[in-house]
């Protein structure tokens, strides 16, 4: 079994630069960064989770405001919901990296995803609007686990049906962010070329110059 590195919970102000996954379900998994070296968890509170959900436009503003009020009056329940959300997040990371490396997910992982997904389905109702039947969030859906339910819903509806070679993990050092490769050639390796691509390149350059120095010394 792979050794899990200790995770530091870090205060972080989310910005659009954190949204590189190609789908917000992957961006949610990426709220832990550096899983390969020094993992940092950016969800330091339920309020932060709401801040993230607002940035990615996961839920309507009035639902987010209702959840923020509820979290202020029931902090312990909000904290346990955050822990459940993180359990889903870690399960999804294992599931997606498993798909990338060609291994089947565990039954427990699928069962957990299914539980949240069903809650996500239940949070929707079907309406007939302008000639179309559309799934819309129910008016009374504002409960603490709604964010995790919506992530699971997106994951099942939008991310998991993708061709498996389009799901990627960044090759940059201290990153491990997941993303959908929608490039034409299908060879994207970095979450962001300017960040991880350059870091990896300079690391290779450093390794090469060290090798050159070493061979010069050996002459
Ligand atoms: Zn990266």
PDB file of C-alpha atoms and ligand atoms in Angstrom:
ATOM      1  CA  UNK A   1       0.000   0.000   0.000  1.00  0.00           C
ATOM      2  CA  UNK A   2       1.185   3.493  -0.832  1.00  0.00           C
ATOM      3  CA  UNK A   3       2.403   5.522   2.146  1.00  0.00           C
ATOM      4  CA  UNK A   4       0.225   8.559   2.815  1.00  0.00           C
ATOM      5  CA  UNK A   5       2.240  11.677   3.477  1.00  0.00           C
ATOM      6  CA  UNK A   6       1.166  13.850   6.413  1.00  0.00           C
ATOM      7  CA  UNK A   7      -1.214  16.606   5.303  1.00  0.00           C
ATOM      8  CA  UNK A   8      -0.939  20.169   6.582  1.00  0.00           C
ATOM      9  CA  UNK A   9      -4.119  22.206   6.721  1.00  0.00           C
ATOM     10  CA  UNK A  10      -3.299  25.608   5.293  1.00  0.00           C
ATOM     11  CA  UNK A  11      -5.259  28.812   5.092  1.00  0.00           C
ATOM     12  CA  UNK A  12      -5.645  29.731   1.430  1.00  0.00           C
ATOM     13  CA  UNK A  13      -7.622  32.326  -0.446  1.00  0.00           C
ATOM     14  CA  UNK A  14      -8.969  30.593  -3.547  1.00  0.00           C
ATOM     15  CA  UNK A  15      -8.629  32.305  -6.899  1.00  0.00           C
ATOM     16  CA  UNK A  16      -9.349  31.405 -10.508  1.00  0.00           C
ATOM     17  CA  UNK A  17      -5.720  30.266 -10.862  1.00  0.00           C
ATOM     18  CA  UNK A  18      -6.664  27.283  -8.685  1.00  0.00           C
ATOM     19  CA  UNK A  19      -9.256  26.167 -11.200  1.00  0.00           C
ATOM     20  CA  UNK A  20      -7.372  24.218 -13.830  1.00  0.00           C
ATOM     21  CA  UNK A  21      -9.158  20.864 -13.640  1.00  0.00           C
ATOM     22  CA  UNK A  22     -11.479  21.424 -16.571  1.00  0.00           C
ATOM     23  CA  UNK A  23     -14.401  20.469 -14.337  1.00  0.00           C
ATOM     24  CA  UNK A  24     -15.183  21.711 -10.868  1.00  0.00           C
ATOM     25  CA  UNK A  25     -15.342  18.132  -9.549  1.00  0.00           C
ATOM     26  CA  UNK A  26     -11.616  17.835 -10.309  1.00  0.00           C
ATOM     27  CA  UNK A  27     -10.979  21.339  -8.953  1.00  0.00           C
ATOM     28  CA  UNK A  28     -12.543  20.143  -5.722  1.00  0.00           C
ATOM     29  CA  UNK A  29     -10.082  17.224  -5.546  1.00  0.00           C
ATOM     30  CA  UNK A  30      -7.321  19.780  -6.204  1.00  0.00           C
ATOM     31  CA  UNK A  31      -8.116  21.639  -2.978  1.00  0.00           C
ATOM     32  CA  UNK A  32      -5.292  19.463  -1.660  1.00  0.00           C
ATOM     33  CA  UNK A  33      -2.081  20.408  -3.414  1.00  0.00           C
ATOM     34  CA  UNK A  34       1.337  18.732  -3.454  1.00  0.00           C
ATOM     35  CA  UNK A  35       0.100  15.236  -2.660  1.00  0.00           C
ATOM     36  CA  UNK A  36       3.358  13.784  -4.050  1.00  0.00           C
ATOM     37  CA  UNK A  37       5.696  15.739  -1.737  1.00  0.00           C
ATOM     38  CA  UNK A  38       4.238  17.984   0.938  1.00  0.00           C
ATOM     39  CA  UNK A  39       0.438  17.797   0.842  1.00  0.00           C
ATOM     40  CA  UNK A  40      -1.433  20.934   1.896  1.00  0.00           C
ATOM     41  CA  UNK A  41      -5.165  20.947   2.426  1.00  0.00           C
ATOM     42  CA  UNK A  42      -6.698  24.311   1.593  1.00  0.00           C
ATOM     43  CA  UNK A  43     -10.117  23.619   3.079  1.00  0.00           C
ATOM     44  CA  UNK A  44      -9.484  24.891   6.595  1.00  0.00           C
ATOM     45  CA  UNK A  45     -13.152  25.465   7.470  1.00  0.00           C
ATOM     46  CA  UNK A  46     -16.691  25.035   6.201  1.00  0.00           C
ATOM     47  CA  UNK A  47     -16.730  28.760   5.461  1.00  0.00           C
ATOM     48  CA  UNK A  48     -13.734  28.205   3.155  1.00  0.00           C
ATOM     49  CA  UNK A  49     -15.599  25.417   1.401  1.00  0.00           C
ATOM     50  CA  UNK A  50     -18.433  27.886   0.790  1.00  0.00           C
ATOM     51  CA  UNK A  51     -15.943  30.445  -0.519  1.00  0.00           C
ATOM     52  CA  UNK A  52     -14.641  27.812  -2.955  1.00  0.00           C
ATOM     53  CA  UNK A  53     -18.194  26.817  -3.963  1.00  0.00           C
ATOM     54  CA  UNK A  54     -18.982  30.461  -4.720  1.00  0.00           C
ATOM     55  CA  UNK A  55     -15.856  30.867  -6.847  1.00  0.00           C
ATOM     56  CA  UNK A  56     -16.715  27.818  -8.983  1.00  0.00           C
ATOM     57  CA  UNK A  57     -20.429  28.787  -9.048  1.00  0.00           C
ATOM     58  CA  UNK A  58     -21.434  25.385  -7.730  1.00  0.00           C
ATOM     59  CA  UNK A  59     -24.629  26.685  -6.117  1.00  0.00           C
ATOM     60  CA  UNK A  60     -26.872  29.732  -6.399  1.00  0.00           C
ATOM     61  CA  UNK A  61     -25.844  32.651  -4.183  1.00  0.00           C
ATOM     62  CA  UNK A  62     -28.958  32.460  -1.999  1.00  0.00           C
ATOM     63  CA  UNK A  63     -28.246  28.787  -1.212  1.00  0.00           C
ATOM     64  CA  UNK A  64     -24.652  29.657  -0.290  1.00  0.00           C
ATOM     65  CA  UNK A  65     -25.862  32.472   1.948  1.00  0.00           C
ATOM     66  CA  UNK A  66     -28.347  30.126   3.663  1.00  0.00           C
ATOM     67  CA  UNK A  67     -25.552  27.583   4.229  1.00  0.00           C
ATOM     68  CA  UNK A  68     -23.244  30.274   5.632  1.00  0.00           C
ATOM     69  CA  UNK A  69     -25.917  31.331   8.137  1.00  0.00           C
ATOM     70  CA  UNK A  70     -26.587  27.710   9.082  1.00  0.00           C
ATOM     71  CA  UNK A  71     -22.834  27.054   9.536  1.00  0.00           C
ATOM     72  CA  UNK A  72     -22.554  30.019  11.921  1.00  0.00           C
ATOM     73  CA  UNK A  73     -25.367  28.696  14.089  1.00  0.00           C
ATOM     74  CA  UNK A  74     -24.380  25.003  13.896  1.00  0.00           C
ATOM     75  CA  UNK A  75     -20.558  24.978  13.720  1.00  0.00           C
ATOM     76  CA  UNK A  76     -20.115  21.373  14.926  1.00  0.00           C
ATOM     77  CA  UNK A  77     -22.506  19.978  12.297  1.00  0.00           C
ATOM     78  CA  UNK A  78     -20.770  22.062   9.624  1.00  0.00           C
ATOM     79  CA  UNK A  79     -17.380  20.686  10.695  1.00  0.00           C
ATOM     80  CA  UNK A  80     -18.550  17.068  10.446  1.00  0.00           C
ATOM     81  CA  UNK A  81     -20.035  17.774   7.009  1.00  0.00           C
ATOM     82  CA  UNK A  82     -16.677  19.219   5.953  1.00  0.00           C
ATOM     83  CA  UNK A  83     -15.001  16.006   7.148  1.00  0.00           C
ATOM     84  CA  UNK A  84     -17.462  13.944   5.075  1.00  0.00           C
ATOM     85  CA  UNK A  85     -16.703  16.129   2.059  1.00  0.00           C
ATOM     86  CA  UNK A  86     -12.984  15.536   2.534  1.00  0.00           C
ATOM     87  CA  UNK A  87     -13.563  11.788   2.805  1.00  0.00           C
ATOM     88  CA  UNK A  88     -15.314  11.950  -0.580  1.00  0.00           C
ATOM     89  CA  UNK A  89     -12.501  14.117  -1.970  1.00  0.00           C
ATOM     90  CA  UNK A  90      -9.781  11.629  -0.965  1.00  0.00           C
ATOM     91  CA  UNK A  91     -11.854   8.723  -2.307  1.00  0.00           C
ATOM     92  CA  UNK A  92     -12.240  10.527  -5.630  1.00  0.00           C
ATOM     93  CA  UNK A  93      -8.513  11.253  -5.816  1.00  0.00           C
ATOM     94  CA  UNK A  94      -7.788   7.531  -5.362  1.00  0.00           C
ATOM     95  CA  UNK A  95     -10.496   6.650  -7.881  1.00  0.00           C
ATOM     96  CA  UNK A  96      -9.267   9.032 -10.602  1.00  0.00           C
ATOM     97  CA  UNK A  97      -5.578   8.185 -10.138  1.00  0.00           C
ATOM     98  CA  UNK A  98      -6.609   4.521 -10.231  1.00  0.00           C
ATOM     99  CA  UNK A  99      -8.339   5.090 -13.582  1.00  0.00           C
ATOM    100  CA  UNK A 100      -5.218   6.874 -14.854  1.00  0.00           C
ATOM    101  CA  UNK A 101      -2.993   3.964 -13.848  1.00  0.00           C
ATOM    102  CA  UNK A 102      -5.496   1.374 -15.066  1.00  0.00           C
ATOM    103  CA  UNK A 103      -6.639  -0.079 -11.750  1.00  0.00           C
ATOM    104  CA  UNK A 104     -10.244  -0.757 -10.746  1.00  0.00           C
ATOM    105  CA  UNK A 105     -11.731   1.272  -7.896  1.00  0.00           C
ATOM    106  CA  UNK A 106     -12.547  -0.476  -4.640  1.00  0.00           C
ATOM    107  CA  UNK A 107     -16.146  -1.430  -3.888  1.00  0.00           C
ATOM    108  CA  UNK A 108     -16.024   0.903  -0.884  1.00  0.00           C
ATOM    109  CA  UNK A 109     -14.994   3.826  -3.116  1.00  0.00           C
ATOM    110  CA  UNK A 110     -17.866   3.200  -5.532  1.00  0.00           C
ATOM    111  CA  UNK A 111     -20.315   2.781  -2.647  1.00  0.00           C
ATOM    112  CA  UNK A 112     -19.283   6.108  -1.104  1.00  0.00           C
ATOM    113  CA  UNK A 113     -19.486   7.912  -4.439  1.00  0.00           C
ATOM    114  CA  UNK A 114     -22.890   6.329  -5.091  1.00  0.00           C
ATOM    115  CA  UNK A 115     -24.199   7.485  -1.716  1.00  0.00           C
ATOM    116  CA  UNK A 116     -23.261  11.118  -2.393  1.00  0.00           C
ATOM    117  CA  UNK A 117     -24.370  10.885  -6.040  1.00  0.00           C
ATOM    118  CA  UNK A 118     -27.840   9.672  -5.052  1.00  0.00           C
ATOM    119  CA  UNK A 119     -28.077  12.561  -2.593  1.00  0.00           C
ATOM    120  CA  UNK A 120     -27.088  14.823  -5.497  1.00  0.00           C
ATOM    121  CA  UNK A 121     -29.831  13.384  -7.698  1.00  0.00           C
ATOM    122  CA  UNK A 122     -32.330  13.806  -4.851  1.00  0.00           C
ATOM    123  CA  UNK A 123     -31.404  17.463  -4.542  1.00  0.00           C
ATOM    124  CA  UNK A 124     -32.721  18.027  -8.092  1.00  0.00           C
ATOM    125  CA  UNK A 125     -36.154  18.196  -9.571  1.00  0.00           C
ATOM    126  CA  UNK A 126     -37.236  17.994 -13.181  1.00  0.00           C
ATOM    127  CA  UNK A 127     -38.970  20.967 -14.716  1.00  0.00           C
ATOM    128  CA  UNK A 128     -40.357  21.570 -18.173  1.00  0.00           C
ATOM    129  CA  UNK A 129     -39.026  24.813 -19.504  1.00  0.00           C
ATOM    130  CA  UNK A 130     -39.121  26.248 -23.032  1.00  0.00           C
ATOM    131  CA  UNK A 131     -39.614  22.874 -24.705  1.00  0.00           C
ATOM    132  CA  UNK A 132     -36.981  21.062 -22.607  1.00  0.00           C
ATOM    133  CA  UNK A 133     -37.031  18.915 -19.514  1.00  0.00           C
ATOM    134  CA  UNK A 134     -34.267  20.246 -17.270  1.00  0.00           C
ATOM    135  CA  UNK A 135     -32.794  19.123 -13.949  1.00  0.00           C
ATOM    136  CA  UNK A 136     -32.732  21.990 -11.475  1.00  0.00           C
ATOM    137  CA  UNK A 137     -31.784  22.267  -7.840  1.00  0.00           C
ATOM    138  CA  UNK A 138     -34.762  21.940  -5.474  1.00  0.00           C
ATOM    139  CA  UNK A 139     -35.627  25.067  -3.502  1.00  0.00           C
ATOM    140  CA  UNK A 140     -35.270  23.287  -0.162  1.00  0.00           C
ATOM    141  CA  UNK A 141     -31.876  21.671  -0.950  1.00  0.00           C
ATOM    142  CA  UNK A 142     -29.738  23.825   1.385  1.00  0.00           C
ATOM    143  CA  UNK A 143     -28.165  21.339   3.783  1.00  0.00           C
ATOM    144  CA  UNK A 144     -24.522  20.957   4.793  1.00  0.00           C
ATOM    145  CA  UNK A 145     -23.763  17.939   2.597  1.00  0.00           C
ATOM    146  CA  UNK A 146     -25.149  19.573  -0.535  1.00  0.00           C
ATOM    147  CA  UNK A 147     -21.684  20.585  -1.773  1.00  0.00           C
ATOM    148  CA  UNK A 148     -20.356  17.005  -1.544  1.00  0.00           C
ATOM    149  CA  UNK A 149     -23.555  15.737  -3.193  1.00  0.00           C
ATOM    150  CA  UNK A 150     -23.148  18.180  -6.075  1.00  0.00           C
ATOM    151  CA  UNK A 151     -19.501  17.186  -6.548  1.00  0.00           C
ATOM    152  CA  UNK A 152     -20.455  13.499  -6.707  1.00  0.00           C
ATOM    153  CA  UNK A 153     -23.280  14.326  -9.139  1.00  0.00           C
ATOM    154  CA  UNK A 154     -20.884  16.192 -11.461  1.00  0.00           C
ATOM    155  CA  UNK A 155     -18.300  13.464 -11.167  1.00  0.00           C
ATOM    156  CA  UNK A 156     -20.714  10.751 -12.264  1.00  0.00           C
ATOM    157  CA  UNK A 157     -22.490  12.827 -14.914  1.00  0.00           C
ATOM    158  CA  UNK A 158     -19.580  14.656 -16.490  1.00  0.00           C
ATOM    159  CA  UNK A 159     -16.119  13.457 -15.503  1.00  0.00           C
ATOM    160  CA  UNK A 160     -16.281   9.676 -15.255  1.00  0.00           C
ATOM    161  CA  UNK A 161     -17.886   9.203 -18.707  1.00  0.00           C
ATOM    162  CA  UNK A 162     -14.831  10.852 -20.357  1.00  0.00           C
ATOM    163  CA  UNK A 163     -12.329   8.680 -22.264  1.00  0.00           C
ATOM    164  CA  UNK A 164      -9.861   7.511 -19.628  1.00  0.00           C
ATOM    165  CA  UNK A 165      -6.785   8.795 -21.457  1.00  0.00           C
ATOM    166  CA  UNK A 166      -8.157  12.348 -21.077  1.00  0.00           C
ATOM    167  CA  UNK A 167      -7.890  12.225 -17.307  1.00  0.00           C
ATOM    168  CA  UNK A 168      -4.457  13.345 -16.213  1.00  0.00           C
ATOM    169  CA  UNK A 169      -2.330  14.062 -13.178  1.00  0.00           C
ATOM    170  CA  UNK A 170       0.152  16.937 -13.362  1.00  0.00           C
ATOM    171  CA  UNK A 171       3.761  15.786 -13.811  1.00  0.00           C
ATOM    172  CA  UNK A 172       5.146  18.843 -12.026  1.00  0.00           C
ATOM    173  CA  UNK A 173       6.939  18.576  -8.680  1.00  0.00           C
ATOM    174  CA  UNK A 174       4.872  19.015  -5.501  1.00  0.00           C
ATOM    175  CA  UNK A 175       1.593  19.349  -7.389  1.00  0.00           C
ATOM    176  CA  UNK A 176      -0.452  16.190  -8.211  1.00  0.00           C
ATOM    177  CA  UNK A 177      -3.361  18.234  -9.492  1.00  0.00           C
ATOM    178  CA  UNK A 178      -5.841  16.388 -11.657  1.00  0.00           C
ATOM    179  CA  UNK A 179      -7.172  17.760 -14.906  1.00  0.00           C
ATOM    180  CA  UNK A 180      -9.018  16.907 -18.100  1.00  0.00           C
ATOM    181  CA  UNK A 181      -6.757  17.033 -21.108  1.00  0.00           C
ATOM    182  CA  UNK A 182      -8.868  18.661 -23.784  1.00  0.00           C
ATOM    183  CA  UNK A 183      -5.901  19.629 -25.971  1.00  0.00           C
ATOM    184  CA  UNK A 184      -6.139  18.567 -29.620  1.00  0.00           C
ATOM    185  CA  UNK A 185      -3.062  16.359 -29.480  1.00  0.00           C
ATOM    186  CA  UNK A 186      -4.001  14.921 -26.082  1.00  0.00           C
ATOM    187  CA  UNK A 187      -0.501  15.339 -24.667  1.00  0.00           C
ATOM    188  CA  UNK A 188      -0.943  17.897 -21.915  1.00  0.00           C
ATOM    189  CA  UNK A 189       1.347  17.072 -19.000  1.00  0.00           C
ATOM    190  CA  UNK A 190       1.071  20.043 -16.680  1.00  0.00           C
ATOM    191  CA  UNK A 191      -1.700  21.686 -14.723  1.00  0.00           C
ATOM    192  CA  UNK A 192      -0.209  24.970 -15.925  1.00  0.00           C
ATOM    193  CA  UNK A 193       2.804  25.236 -18.197  1.00  0.00           C
ATOM    194  CA  UNK A 194       3.876  28.498 -16.565  1.00  0.00           C
ATOM    195  CA  UNK A 195       3.964  26.915 -13.103  1.00  0.00           C
ATOM    196  CA  UNK A 196       4.661  23.198 -13.214  1.00  0.00           C
ATOM    197  CA  UNK A 197       5.969  22.950 -16.776  1.00  0.00           C
ATOM    198  CA  UNK A 198       8.695  25.496 -16.082  1.00  0.00           C
ATOM    199  CA  UNK A 199       9.485  24.024 -12.660  1.00  0.00           C
ATOM    200  CA  UNK A 200       9.985  20.609 -14.208  1.00  0.00           C
ATOM    201  CA  UNK A 201      12.070  22.072 -17.035  1.00  0.00           C
ATOM    202  CA  UNK A 202      14.338  23.993 -14.687  1.00  0.00           C
ATOM    203  CA  UNK A 203      14.711  20.883 -12.550  1.00  0.00           C
ATOM    204  CA  UNK A 204      15.789  18.918 -15.616  1.00  0.00           C
ATOM    205  CA  UNK A 205      18.160  21.733 -16.558  1.00  0.00           C
ATOM    206  CA  UNK A 206      19.612  21.718 -13.037  1.00  0.00           C
ATOM    207  CA  UNK A 207      20.034  17.936 -13.145  1.00  0.00           C
ATOM    208  CA  UNK A 208      21.757  18.158 -16.526  1.00  0.00           C
ATOM    209  CA  UNK A 209      24.141  20.916 -15.492  1.00  0.00           C
ATOM    210  CA  UNK A 210      24.993  19.017 -12.319  1.00  0.00           C
ATOM    211  CA  UNK A 211      25.701  15.958 -14.453  1.00  0.00           C
ATOM    212  CA  UNK A 212      27.948  18.064 -16.706  1.00  0.00           C
ATOM    213  CA  UNK A 213      29.846  19.466 -13.738  1.00  0.00           C
ATOM    214  CA  UNK A 214      30.276  15.994 -12.362  1.00  0.00           C
ATOM    215  CA  UNK A 215      31.627  14.549 -15.621  1.00  0.00           C
ATOM    216  CA  UNK A 216      34.012  17.518 -15.932  1.00  0.00           C
ATOM    217  CA  UNK A 217      35.358  16.791 -12.454  1.00  0.00           C
ATOM    218  CA  UNK A 218      35.823  13.137 -13.363  1.00  0.00           C
ATOM    219  CA  UNK A 219      37.938  13.956 -16.398  1.00  0.00           C
TER     220      UNK A 219
HETATM  221 ZN1  LIG B   1       0.996  21.092 -11.559  1.00  0.00          ZN
END
